Amino acid sequence: MVRVQVPATAANLGPGFDCLGIALQLYNTVEMARAGSGLFIEVQGEGADEIPRDESNIVYRAAMRLFKQTESVPPGLKIKLINHIPLARGLGSSAAAIVGGLIAANILAGNRLSQKELLTLAAALEGHPDNVAPALFGGIVVSVAVDGEIKYVKIAPPPGLKAVLAVPDFSVLTKAARDVLPQLVSLQDAVFNLGRLALLITAFHQGDFSLLPAAMEDRIHQPYRASLVPGMKKVLAAARLAGARGVCLSGAGPSLLAFADGNFELIGRVMKDTFRQSGVRARTMVLKISPVGARALEKI
Ligand code: HSE
């Protein structure tokens, strides 16, 4: 039996739509073992009432993809999921499922695929690389598909920076959040984002948090997604007033993220209260950036 731990992730971080993400210190665990026949899936924690226990399960599908590619399909499979990442909230639950399934299966298959091959497979299953890359490698990761291969670079998290998250009690499916986006953006908006993304990467690299407020502005996806998250603009503005550095929609939402280097509890409380004024119940979390990505905990 193998046991794999995979971090939650926050993608985009404002201007880095589909190419930037961070790993967070909140983890799901995937346990997997070969069985003589059949499929047995047990789920504990987040999503236990919703996650399918049949062949449509994402962890199972990712694992089977790897077993087929490595020609090592087992006669049966046992999977146990211990989930701490809220489902469909913009915190990378599906990326964690894909990465967890792939890594557990890869260990059972004798570590036939490299980290790079796992990344390419995970990005193909997820549709974009920005969550799966930090889920695999940890830290802050820039990732881009080039001719079918994912090129990526990992930046170590700057010390002292934490993510304050307000997680609403409703879900938004990524597909719905992508359907509201335009097919084309203006040159002005593209230039707005690319300058800020360059600033943001540099700010992380140098640990210069004073750049974050400007560097995390976005015109490519957040303005369109605001309609899916009641109170989004007010909550982000309130977090800034309470002392947050940069603020953004986490991934495709609906969670909102505020980077801060102090006042964490106050910022969380203000985000929750401001959400409530828009009729949204939210829970808050203060999470460090996880320097490590998915890893096998032990082999039993
Ligand atoms: N970059 C993706 C999006 C992340 O914003 O749609 C969500 O999976």
PDB file of C-alpha atoms and ligand atoms in Angstrom:
ATOM      1  CA  MET A   1       0.000   0.000   0.000  1.00  0.00           C
ATOM      2  CA  VAL A   2       1.230   3.501  -0.770  1.00  0.00           C
ATOM      3  CA  ARG A   3       0.275   6.720   0.950  1.00  0.00           C
ATOM      4  CA  VAL A   4       0.722  10.049  -0.840  1.00  0.00           C
ATOM      5  CA  GLN A   5       0.197  13.555   0.531  1.00  0.00           C
ATOM      6  CA  VAL A   6      -0.760  16.337  -1.906  1.00  0.00           C
ATOM      7  CA  PRO A   7      -1.071  20.075  -1.140  1.00  0.00           C
ATOM      8  CA  ALA A   8      -3.932  22.427  -1.940  1.00  0.00           C
ATOM      9  CA  THR A   9      -3.083  25.055  -4.533  1.00  0.00           C
ATOM     10  CA  ALA A  10      -4.149  28.562  -5.498  1.00  0.00           C
ATOM     11  CA  ALA A  11      -3.818  29.372  -9.187  1.00  0.00           C
ATOM     12  CA  ASN A  12      -3.678  32.609 -11.204  1.00  0.00           C
ATOM     13  CA  LEU A  13      -2.874  34.904  -8.221  1.00  0.00           C
ATOM     14  CA  GLY A  14      -4.344  37.809 -10.173  1.00  0.00           C
ATOM     15  CA  PRO A  15      -2.503  38.341 -13.464  1.00  0.00           C
ATOM     16  CA  GLY A  16      -1.061  34.819 -13.946  1.00  0.00           C
ATOM     17  CA  PHE A  17      -4.119  33.272 -15.554  1.00  0.00           C
ATOM     18  CA  ASP A  18      -3.483  29.590 -16.376  1.00  0.00           C
ATOM     19  CA  CYS A  19       0.288  29.860 -15.766  1.00  0.00           C
ATOM     20  CA  LEU A  20       0.993  30.698 -12.093  1.00  0.00           C
ATOM     21  CA  GLY A  21       0.156  28.861  -8.876  1.00  0.00           C
ATOM     22  CA  ILE A  22       1.250  28.232  -5.295  1.00  0.00           C
ATOM     23  CA  ALA A  23       1.071  25.196  -3.043  1.00  0.00           C
ATOM     24  CA  LEU A  24      -0.571  25.700   0.365  1.00  0.00           C
ATOM     25  CA  GLN A  25      -0.016  23.922   3.672  1.00  0.00           C
ATOM     26  CA  LEU A  26      -3.326  22.074   3.536  1.00  0.00           C
ATOM     27  CA  TYR A  27      -3.113  18.473   2.378  1.00  0.00           C
ATOM     28  CA  ASN A  28      -5.162  15.580   1.058  1.00  0.00           C
ATOM     29  CA  THR A  29      -3.926  12.032   1.510  1.00  0.00           C
ATOM     30  CA  VAL A  30      -4.370   9.279  -1.075  1.00  0.00           C
ATOM     31  CA  GLU A  31      -3.834   5.658  -0.033  1.00  0.00           C
ATOM     32  CA  MET A  32      -3.756   3.063  -2.776  1.00  0.00           C
ATOM     33  CA  ALA A  33      -3.227  -0.685  -2.928  1.00  0.00           C
ATOM     34  CA  ARG A  34      -3.595  -3.398  -5.541  1.00  0.00           C
ATOM     35  CA  ALA A  35      -6.534  -5.759  -5.000  1.00  0.00           C
ATOM     36  CA  GLY A  36      -7.343  -9.185  -6.438  1.00  0.00           C
ATOM     37  CA  SER A  37     -10.395  -7.796  -8.234  1.00  0.00           C
ATOM     38  CA  GLY A  38     -12.925  -4.923  -8.162  1.00  0.00           C
ATOM     39  CA  LEU A  39     -12.725  -1.284  -7.136  1.00  0.00           C
ATOM     40  CA  PHE A  40     -13.096  -0.186  -3.486  1.00  0.00           C
ATOM     41  CA  ILE A  41     -13.084   3.538  -2.729  1.00  0.00           C
ATOM     42  CA  GLU A  42     -13.418   5.049   0.754  1.00  0.00           C
ATOM     43  CA  VAL A  43     -13.617   8.821   1.279  1.00  0.00           C
ATOM     44  CA  GLN A  44     -13.184  10.713   4.557  1.00  0.00           C
ATOM     45  CA  GLY A  45     -13.386  14.466   5.199  1.00  0.00           C
ATOM     46  CA  GLU A  46     -14.115  17.175   2.629  1.00  0.00           C
ATOM     47  CA  GLY A  47     -16.480  16.052  -0.110  1.00  0.00           C
ATOM     48  CA  ALA A  48     -17.174  12.670   1.515  1.00  0.00           C
ATOM     49  CA  ASP A  49     -20.883  13.022   0.627  1.00  0.00           C
ATOM     50  CA  GLU A  50     -20.277  14.074  -2.993  1.00  0.00           C
ATOM     51  CA  ILE A  51     -17.216  12.255  -4.296  1.00  0.00           C
ATOM     52  CA  PRO A  52     -18.115   9.235  -6.459  1.00  0.00           C
ATOM     53  CA  ARG A  53     -16.934   5.785  -5.374  1.00  0.00           C
ATOM     54  CA  ASP A  54     -17.117   4.282  -8.858  1.00  0.00           C
ATOM     55  CA  GLU A  55     -15.011   4.410 -12.022  1.00  0.00           C
ATOM     56  CA  SER A  56     -15.844   8.110 -12.504  1.00  0.00           C
ATOM     57  CA  ASN A  57     -13.720   8.984  -9.430  1.00  0.00           C
ATOM     58  CA  ILE A  58     -10.921  11.376 -10.495  1.00  0.00           C
ATOM     59  CA  VAL A  59      -8.202   9.711  -8.388  1.00  0.00           C
ATOM     60  CA  TYR A  60      -9.118   6.347  -9.916  1.00  0.00           C
ATOM     61  CA  ARG A  61      -9.214   7.759 -13.457  1.00  0.00           C
ATOM     62  CA  ALA A  62      -5.799   9.392 -13.059  1.00  0.00           C
ATOM     63  CA  ALA A  63      -4.355   6.177 -11.616  1.00  0.00           C
ATOM     64  CA  MET A  64      -5.787   4.065 -14.457  1.00  0.00           C
ATOM     65  CA  ARG A  65      -4.345   6.463 -17.011  1.00  0.00           C
ATOM     66  CA  LEU A  66      -0.895   5.850 -15.543  1.00  0.00           C
ATOM     67  CA  PHE A  67      -1.373   2.079 -15.210  1.00  0.00           C
ATOM     68  CA  LYS A  68      -2.442   1.892 -18.867  1.00  0.00           C
ATOM     69  CA  GLN A  69       0.461   4.037 -20.060  1.00  0.00           C
ATOM     70  CA  THR A  70       2.930   1.854 -18.146  1.00  0.00           C
ATOM     71  CA  GLU A  71       1.108  -1.375 -19.069  1.00  0.00           C
ATOM     72  CA  SER A  72       0.700  -2.329 -15.422  1.00  0.00           C
ATOM     73  CA  VAL A  73      -3.083  -2.339 -14.881  1.00  0.00           C
ATOM     74  CA  PRO A  74      -3.787  -4.236 -11.623  1.00  0.00           C
ATOM     75  CA  PRO A  75      -6.677  -6.737 -11.429  1.00  0.00           C
ATOM     76  CA  GLY A  76      -8.361  -4.610  -8.751  1.00  0.00           C
ATOM     77  CA  LEU A  77      -7.713  -1.477  -6.718  1.00  0.00           C
ATOM     78  CA  LYS A  78      -8.352  -0.152  -3.203  1.00  0.00           C
ATOM     79  CA  ILE A  79      -8.306   3.613  -2.693  1.00  0.00           C
ATOM     80  CA  LYS A  80      -8.773   5.591   0.516  1.00  0.00           C
ATOM     81  CA  LEU A  81      -9.023   9.393   0.354  1.00  0.00           C
ATOM     82  CA  ILE A  82      -8.548  11.549   3.450  1.00  0.00           C
ATOM     83  CA  ASN A  83      -9.503  15.030   2.291  1.00  0.00           C
ATOM     84  CA  HIS A  84      -8.839  18.404   3.884  1.00  0.00           C
ATOM     85  CA  ILE A  85      -9.076  20.533   0.719  1.00  0.00           C
ATOM     86  CA  PRO A  86     -12.582  21.986   0.235  1.00  0.00           C
ATOM     87  CA  LEU A  87     -14.144  20.768  -3.020  1.00  0.00           C
ATOM     88  CA  ALA A  88     -14.742  23.055  -6.034  1.00  0.00           C
ATOM     89  CA  ARG A  89     -13.751  26.200  -4.113  1.00  0.00           C
ATOM     90  CA  GLY A  90     -10.722  27.298  -6.164  1.00  0.00           C
ATOM     91  CA  LEU A  91      -8.215  25.484  -3.935  1.00  0.00           C
ATOM     92  CA  GLY A  92      -7.049  22.831  -6.364  1.00  0.00           C
ATOM     93  CA  SER A  93      -9.091  19.844  -5.134  1.00  0.00           C
ATOM     94  CA  SER A  94      -9.236  18.291  -8.611  1.00  0.00           C
ATOM     95  CA  ALA A  95      -5.512  18.925  -9.225  1.00  0.00           C
ATOM     96  CA  ALA A  96      -4.757  17.245  -5.873  1.00  0.00           C
ATOM     97  CA  ALA A  97      -6.913  14.271  -6.866  1.00  0.00           C
ATOM     98  CA  ILE A  98      -5.181  13.930 -10.246  1.00  0.00           C
ATOM     99  CA  VAL A  99      -1.668  14.349  -8.847  1.00  0.00           C
ATOM    100  CA  GLY A 100      -2.398  12.038  -5.894  1.00  0.00           C
ATOM    101  CA  GLY A 101      -3.800   9.347  -8.196  1.00  0.00           C
ATOM    102  CA  LEU A 102      -0.881   9.603 -10.622  1.00  0.00           C
ATOM    103  CA  ILE A 103       1.841   9.530  -7.968  1.00  0.00           C
ATOM    104  CA  ALA A 104       0.321   6.671  -5.979  1.00  0.00           C
ATOM    105  CA  ALA A 105      -0.146   4.647  -9.168  1.00  0.00           C
ATOM    106  CA  ASN A 106       3.371   5.484 -10.337  1.00  0.00           C
ATOM    107  CA  ILE A 107       4.844   4.113  -7.107  1.00  0.00           C
ATOM    108  CA  LEU A 108       2.734   0.933  -7.424  1.00  0.00           C
ATOM    109  CA  ALA A 109       3.935   0.645 -11.043  1.00  0.00           C
ATOM    110  CA  GLY A 110       7.588   0.858  -9.956  1.00  0.00           C
ATOM    111  CA  ASN A 111       8.230   4.597 -10.506  1.00  0.00           C
ATOM    112  CA  ARG A 112       8.266   4.227 -14.279  1.00  0.00           C
ATOM    113  CA  LEU A 113       7.390   7.865 -15.063  1.00  0.00           C
ATOM    114  CA  SER A 114       9.606  10.850 -14.230  1.00  0.00           C
ATOM    115  CA  GLN A 115       8.320  13.957 -12.420  1.00  0.00           C
ATOM    116  CA  LYS A 116       8.299  15.758 -15.754  1.00  0.00           C
ATOM    117  CA  GLU A 117       6.221  13.026 -17.395  1.00  0.00           C
ATOM    118  CA  LEU A 118       3.830  13.083 -14.429  1.00  0.00           C
ATOM    119  CA  LEU A 119       3.445  16.846 -14.849  1.00  0.00           C
ATOM    120  CA  THR A 120       2.645  16.541 -18.550  1.00  0.00           C
ATOM    121  CA  LEU A 121       0.096  13.811 -17.844  1.00  0.00           C
ATOM    122  CA  ALA A 122      -1.457  15.751 -14.942  1.00  0.00           C
ATOM    123  CA  ALA A 123      -1.757  18.937 -17.017  1.00  0.00           C
ATOM    124  CA  ALA A 124      -3.397  16.992 -19.866  1.00  0.00           C
ATOM    125  CA  LEU A 125      -5.946  15.486 -17.437  1.00  0.00           C
ATOM    126  CA  GLU A 126      -6.645  18.843 -15.717  1.00  0.00           C
ATOM    127  CA  GLY A 127      -6.652  20.916 -18.936  1.00  0.00           C
ATOM    128  CA  HIS A 128      -4.177  23.541 -17.683  1.00  0.00           C
ATOM    129  CA  PRO A 129      -0.936  23.259 -15.681  1.00  0.00           C
ATOM    130  CA  ASP A 130      -1.205  26.049 -13.077  1.00  0.00           C
ATOM    131  CA  ASN A 131      -2.667  23.948 -10.227  1.00  0.00           C
ATOM    132  CA  VAL A 132      -1.057  20.581 -10.956  1.00  0.00           C
ATOM    133  CA  ALA A 133       2.481  22.044 -11.194  1.00  0.00           C
ATOM    134  CA  PRO A 134       2.587  23.464  -7.626  1.00  0.00           C
ATOM    135  CA  ALA A 135       0.657  20.404  -6.390  1.00  0.00           C
ATOM    136  CA  LEU A 136       3.557  18.293  -7.711  1.00  0.00           C
ATOM    137  CA  PHE A 137       6.514  20.526  -6.875  1.00  0.00           C
ATOM    138  CA  GLY A 138       5.410  22.835  -4.037  1.00  0.00           C
ATOM    139  CA  GLY A 139       6.334  26.514  -3.686  1.00  0.00           C
ATOM    140  CA  ILE A 140       5.421  29.050  -6.325  1.00  0.00           C
ATOM    141  CA  VAL A 141       5.459  27.646  -9.858  1.00  0.00           C
ATOM    142  CA  VAL A 142       5.225  29.241 -13.291  1.00  0.00           C
ATOM    143  CA  SER A 143       4.198  26.649 -15.886  1.00  0.00           C
ATOM    144  CA  VAL A 144       3.547  26.858 -19.609  1.00  0.00           C
ATOM    145  CA  ALA A 145       2.703  24.251 -22.270  1.00  0.00           C
ATOM    146  CA  VAL A 146       5.256  24.294 -25.102  1.00  0.00           C
ATOM    147  CA  ASP A 147       4.730  21.839 -27.963  1.00  0.00           C
ATOM    148  CA  GLY A 148       2.917  19.362 -25.728  1.00  0.00           C
ATOM    149  CA  GLU A 149       5.486  19.563 -22.942  1.00  0.00           C
ATOM    150  CA  ILE A 150       5.163  21.641 -19.765  1.00  0.00           C
ATOM    151  CA  LYS A 151       8.045  24.027 -19.112  1.00  0.00           C
ATOM    152  CA  TYR A 152       8.109  25.222 -15.525  1.00  0.00           C
ATOM    153  CA  VAL A 153      10.157  27.132 -12.996  1.00  0.00           C
ATOM    154  CA  LYS A 154       9.787  26.931  -9.227  1.00  0.00           C
ATOM    155  CA  ILE A 155      10.396  29.890  -6.934  1.00  0.00           C
ATOM    156  CA  ALA A 156      10.976  29.309  -3.212  1.00  0.00           C
ATOM    157  CA  PRO A 157       8.264  31.021  -1.116  1.00  0.00           C
ATOM    158  CA  PRO A 158       9.424  34.347   0.381  1.00  0.00           C
ATOM    159  CA  PRO A 159       9.669  34.029   4.203  1.00  0.00           C
ATOM    160  CA  GLY A 160       6.843  35.578   6.224  1.00  0.00           C
ATOM    161  CA  LEU A 161       4.182  35.577   3.533  1.00  0.00           C
ATOM    162  CA  LYS A 162       0.926  33.746   4.310  1.00  0.00           C
ATOM    163  CA  ALA A 163      -2.343  33.331   2.448  1.00  0.00           C
ATOM    164  CA  VAL A 164      -5.536  34.322   4.240  1.00  0.00           C
ATOM    165  CA  LEU A 165      -8.436  32.568   2.519  1.00  0.00           C
ATOM    166  CA  ALA A 166     -12.150  33.192   2.707  1.00  0.00           C
ATOM    167  CA  VAL A 167     -13.897  30.055   1.471  1.00  0.00           C
ATOM    168  CA  PRO A 168     -17.611  30.550   0.685  1.00  0.00           C
ATOM    169  CA  ASP A 169     -20.131  27.818   1.452  1.00  0.00           C
ATOM    170  CA  PHE A 170     -21.072  27.416  -2.219  1.00  0.00           C
ATOM    171  CA  SER A 171     -19.068  25.834  -5.021  1.00  0.00           C
ATOM    172  CA  VAL A 172     -18.207  27.078  -8.507  1.00  0.00           C
ATOM    173  CA  LEU A 173     -17.255  24.535 -11.135  1.00  0.00           C
ATOM    174  CA  THR A 174     -14.181  25.534 -13.120  1.00  0.00           C
ATOM    175  CA  LYS A 175     -16.062  24.944 -16.365  1.00  0.00           C
ATOM    176  CA  ALA A 176     -18.743  27.471 -15.369  1.00  0.00           C
ATOM    177  CA  ALA A 177     -16.041  29.962 -14.356  1.00  0.00           C
ATOM    178  CA  ARG A 178     -14.317  29.507 -17.733  1.00  0.00           C
ATOM    179  CA  ASP A 179     -17.557  29.834 -19.672  1.00  0.00           C
ATOM    180  CA  VAL A 180     -17.977  33.462 -18.488  1.00  0.00           C
ATOM    181  CA  LEU A 181     -14.594  34.462 -19.935  1.00  0.00           C
ATOM    182  CA  PRO A 182     -14.258  36.212 -23.295  1.00  0.00           C
ATOM    183  CA  GLN A 183     -12.545  34.493 -26.224  1.00  0.00           C
ATOM    184  CA  LEU A 184     -10.520  37.619 -26.964  1.00  0.00           C
ATOM    185  CA  VAL A 185      -9.056  40.363 -24.778  1.00  0.00           C
ATOM    186  CA  SER A 186      -7.859  43.808 -25.831  1.00  0.00           C
ATOM    187  CA  LEU A 187      -4.190  44.621 -26.339  1.00  0.00           C
ATOM    188  CA  GLN A 188      -4.514  47.110 -23.447  1.00  0.00           C
ATOM    189  CA  ASP A 189      -5.751  44.430 -21.069  1.00  0.00           C
ATOM    190  CA  ALA A 190      -3.082  41.972 -22.213  1.00  0.00           C
ATOM    191  CA  VAL A 191      -0.374  44.591 -21.600  1.00  0.00           C
ATOM    192  CA  PHE A 192      -1.939  45.454 -18.230  1.00  0.00           C
ATOM    193  CA  ASN A 193      -1.624  41.812 -17.146  1.00  0.00           C
ATOM    194  CA  LEU A 194       1.770  40.945 -18.540  1.00  0.00           C
ATOM    195  CA  GLY A 195       3.501  43.890 -16.864  1.00  0.00           C
ATOM    196  CA  ARG A 196       1.891  43.000 -13.556  1.00  0.00           C
ATOM    197  CA  LEU A 197       2.774  39.316 -13.881  1.00  0.00           C
ATOM    198  CA  ALA A 198       6.430  40.260 -14.437  1.00  0.00           C
ATOM    199  CA  LEU A 199       6.246  42.490 -11.343  1.00  0.00           C
ATOM    200  CA  LEU A 200       4.593  39.750  -9.296  1.00  0.00           C
ATOM    201  CA  ILE A 201       7.181  37.082 -10.107  1.00  0.00           C
ATOM    202  CA  THR A 202       9.968  39.538  -9.305  1.00  0.00           C
ATOM    203  CA  ALA A 203       8.241  40.586  -6.068  1.00  0.00           C
ATOM    204  CA  PHE A 204       8.035  36.933  -4.945  1.00  0.00           C
ATOM    205  CA  HIS A 205      11.621  36.335  -5.948  1.00  0.00           C
ATOM    206  CA  GLN A 206      12.941  39.350  -4.062  1.00  0.00           C
ATOM    207  CA  GLY A 207      10.486  39.107  -1.162  1.00  0.00           C
ATOM    208  CA  ASP A 208       9.322  42.656  -1.905  1.00  0.00           C
ATOM    209  CA  PHE A 209       5.754  42.639  -0.595  1.00  0.00           C
ATOM    210  CA  SER A 210       5.267  46.372  -1.273  1.00  0.00           C
ATOM    211  CA  LEU A 211       4.826  45.505  -4.963  1.00  0.00           C
ATOM    212  CA  LEU A 212       2.014  42.995  -4.352  1.00  0.00           C
ATOM    213  CA  PRO A 213      -1.008  45.362  -4.343  1.00  0.00           C
ATOM    214  CA  ALA A 214      -0.286  46.591  -7.861  1.00  0.00           C
ATOM    215  CA  ALA A 215       1.286  43.367  -9.089  1.00  0.00           C
ATOM    216  CA  MET A 216      -1.806  41.269  -8.304  1.00  0.00           C
ATOM    217  CA  GLU A 217      -4.266  43.342 -10.327  1.00  0.00           C
ATOM    218  CA  ASP A 218      -5.887  41.540 -13.229  1.00  0.00           C
ATOM    219  CA  ARG A 219      -8.077  42.408 -16.201  1.00  0.00           C
ATOM    220  CA  ILE A 220      -8.232  39.059 -17.979  1.00  0.00           C
ATOM    221  CA  HIS A 221     -10.414  36.835 -15.786  1.00  0.00           C
ATOM    222  CA  GLN A 222     -11.407  38.337 -12.426  1.00  0.00           C
ATOM    223  CA  PRO A 223     -13.664  41.142 -13.729  1.00  0.00           C
ATOM    224  CA  TYR A 224     -15.729  38.528 -15.617  1.00  0.00           C
ATOM    225  CA  ARG A 225     -15.876  36.114 -12.693  1.00  0.00           C
ATOM    226  CA  ALA A 226     -17.008  38.732 -10.168  1.00  0.00           C
ATOM    227  CA  SER A 227     -20.601  37.973 -11.193  1.00  0.00           C
ATOM    228  CA  LEU A 228     -20.190  34.408  -9.833  1.00  0.00           C
ATOM    229  CA  VAL A 229     -18.978  35.511  -6.394  1.00  0.00           C
ATOM    230  CA  PRO A 230     -21.348  37.953  -4.628  1.00  0.00           C
ATOM    231  CA  GLY A 231     -19.390  40.620  -2.729  1.00  0.00           C
ATOM    232  CA  MET A 232     -16.045  39.710  -4.343  1.00  0.00           C
ATOM    233  CA  LYS A 233     -14.840  43.272  -4.964  1.00  0.00           C
ATOM    234  CA  LYS A 234     -15.951  44.458  -1.512  1.00  0.00           C
ATOM    235  CA  VAL A 235     -14.270  41.546   0.268  1.00  0.00           C
ATOM    236  CA  LEU A 236     -10.994  42.105  -1.617  1.00  0.00           C
ATOM    237  CA  ALA A 237     -11.090  45.853  -0.877  1.00  0.00           C
ATOM    238  CA  ALA A 238     -11.850  45.205   2.808  1.00  0.00           C
ATOM    239  CA  ALA A 239      -8.939  42.772   3.074  1.00  0.00           C
ATOM    240  CA  ARG A 240      -6.605  45.437   1.690  1.00  0.00           C
ATOM    241  CA  LEU A 241      -7.903  47.995   4.208  1.00  0.00           C
ATOM    242  CA  ALA A 242      -7.322  45.482   7.013  1.00  0.00           C
ATOM    243  CA  GLY A 243      -3.652  45.249   6.059  1.00  0.00           C
ATOM    244  CA  ALA A 244      -3.416  42.598   3.332  1.00  0.00           C
ATOM    245  CA  ARG A 245      -0.769  43.090   0.678  1.00  0.00           C
ATOM    246  CA  GLY A 246      -2.056  41.630  -2.620  1.00  0.00           C
ATOM    247  CA  VAL A 247      -5.550  40.178  -3.009  1.00  0.00           C
ATOM    248  CA  CYS A 248      -7.166  37.971  -5.659  1.00  0.00           C
ATOM    249  CA  LEU A 249      -9.688  35.335  -6.594  1.00  0.00           C
ATOM    250  CA  SER A 250      -8.157  31.934  -5.786  1.00  0.00           C
ATOM    251  CA  GLY A 251      -8.063  29.941  -9.021  1.00  0.00           C
ATOM    252  CA  ALA A 252     -11.471  29.967 -10.665  1.00  0.00           C
ATOM    253  CA  GLY A 253     -13.062  30.845  -7.295  1.00  0.00           C
ATOM    254  CA  PRO A 254     -15.180  31.249  -5.321  1.00  0.00           C
ATOM    255  CA  SER A 255     -12.516  31.437  -2.563  1.00  0.00           C
ATOM    256  CA  LEU A 256     -10.761  34.770  -2.162  1.00  0.00           C
ATOM    257  CA  LEU A 257      -7.094  35.029  -1.207  1.00  0.00           C
ATOM    258  CA  ALA A 258      -5.236  37.803   0.577  1.00  0.00           C
ATOM    259  CA  PHE A 259      -1.457  37.646   0.938  1.00  0.00           C
ATOM    260  CA  ALA A 260      -0.308  39.136   4.214  1.00  0.00           C
ATOM    261  CA  ASP A 261       2.753  39.328   6.447  1.00  0.00           C
ATOM    262  CA  GLY A 262       0.798  40.188   9.623  1.00  0.00           C
ATOM    263  CA  ASN A 263      -2.740  40.888  10.956  1.00  0.00           C
ATOM    264  CA  PHE A 264      -3.814  37.462   9.670  1.00  0.00           C
ATOM    265  CA  GLU A 265      -6.741  36.928  12.043  1.00  0.00           C
ATOM    266  CA  LEU A 266      -8.067  40.463  11.548  1.00  0.00           C
ATOM    267  CA  ILE A 267      -7.901  40.160   7.760  1.00  0.00           C
ATOM    268  CA  GLY A 268      -9.730  36.825   7.887  1.00  0.00           C
ATOM    269  CA  ARG A 269     -12.439  38.214  10.155  1.00  0.00           C
ATOM    270  CA  VAL A 270     -12.957  41.276   7.944  1.00  0.00           C
ATOM    271  CA  MET A 271     -13.201  39.083   4.811  1.00  0.00           C
ATOM    272  CA  LYS A 272     -15.754  36.815   6.471  1.00  0.00           C
ATOM    273  CA  ASP A 273     -17.830  39.755   7.785  1.00  0.00           C
ATOM    274  CA  THR A 274     -17.788  41.516   4.420  1.00  0.00           C
ATOM    275  CA  PHE A 275     -18.865  38.333   2.658  1.00  0.00           C
ATOM    276  CA  ARG A 276     -21.720  38.039   5.165  1.00  0.00           C
ATOM    277  CA  GLN A 277     -22.916  41.553   4.227  1.00  0.00           C
ATOM    278  CA  SER A 278     -23.412  40.208   0.695  1.00  0.00           C
ATOM    279  CA  GLY A 279     -25.335  37.201   1.984  1.00  0.00           C
ATOM    280  CA  VAL A 280     -22.417  34.763   1.676  1.00  0.00           C
ATOM    281  CA  ARG A 281     -21.338  32.511   4.531  1.00  0.00           C
ATOM    282  CA  ALA A 282     -17.635  31.830   4.436  1.00  0.00           C
ATOM    283  CA  ARG A 283     -15.023  30.119   6.562  1.00  0.00           C
ATOM    284  CA  THR A 284     -11.493  31.444   6.803  1.00  0.00           C
ATOM    285  CA  MET A 285      -8.098  29.789   6.797  1.00  0.00           C
ATOM    286  CA  VAL A 286      -4.605  31.181   7.296  1.00  0.00           C
ATOM    287  CA  LEU A 287      -2.146  29.013   5.392  1.00  0.00           C
ATOM    288  CA  LYS A 288       1.573  29.116   4.782  1.00  0.00           C
ATOM    289  CA  ILE A 289       2.881  28.450   1.307  1.00  0.00           C
ATOM    290  CA  SER A 290       3.943  24.803   1.182  1.00  0.00           C
ATOM    291  CA  PRO A 291       7.583  24.538   0.118  1.00  0.00           C
ATOM    292  CA  VAL A 292       7.018  20.861  -0.696  1.00  0.00           C
ATOM    293  CA  GLY A 293       4.709  19.321  -3.249  1.00  0.00           C
ATOM    294  CA  ALA A 294       3.170  15.861  -3.429  1.00  0.00           C
ATOM    295  CA  ARG A 295       5.202  13.140  -1.747  1.00  0.00           C
ATOM    296  CA  ALA A 296       4.948   9.569  -0.603  1.00  0.00           C
ATOM    297  CA  LEU A 297       4.644   9.491   3.171  1.00  0.00           C
ATOM    298  CA  GLU A 298       5.588   5.862   3.633  1.00  0.00           C
ATOM    299  CA  LYS A 299       5.155   2.483   2.025  1.00  0.00           C
ATOM    300  CA  ILE A 300       3.288   0.039   4.246  1.00  0.00           C
TER     301      ILE A 300
HETATM  302  N1  HSE B   1      -6.372  28.742 -14.275  1.00  0.00           N
HETATM  303  C1  HSE B   1      -7.589  28.029 -14.011  1.00  0.00           C
HETATM  304  C2  HSE B   1      -8.773  28.967 -14.179  1.00  0.00           C
HETATM  305  C3  HSE B   1      -7.537  27.523 -12.593  1.00  0.00           C
HETATM  306  O1  HSE B   1      -8.683  30.079 -13.680  1.00  0.00           O
HETATM  307  O2  HSE B   1      -9.743  28.600 -14.824  1.00  0.00           O
HETATM  308  C4  HSE B   1      -8.776  26.798 -12.169  1.00  0.00           C
HETATM  309  O3  HSE B   1      -8.694  25.452 -12.357  1.00  0.00           O
END
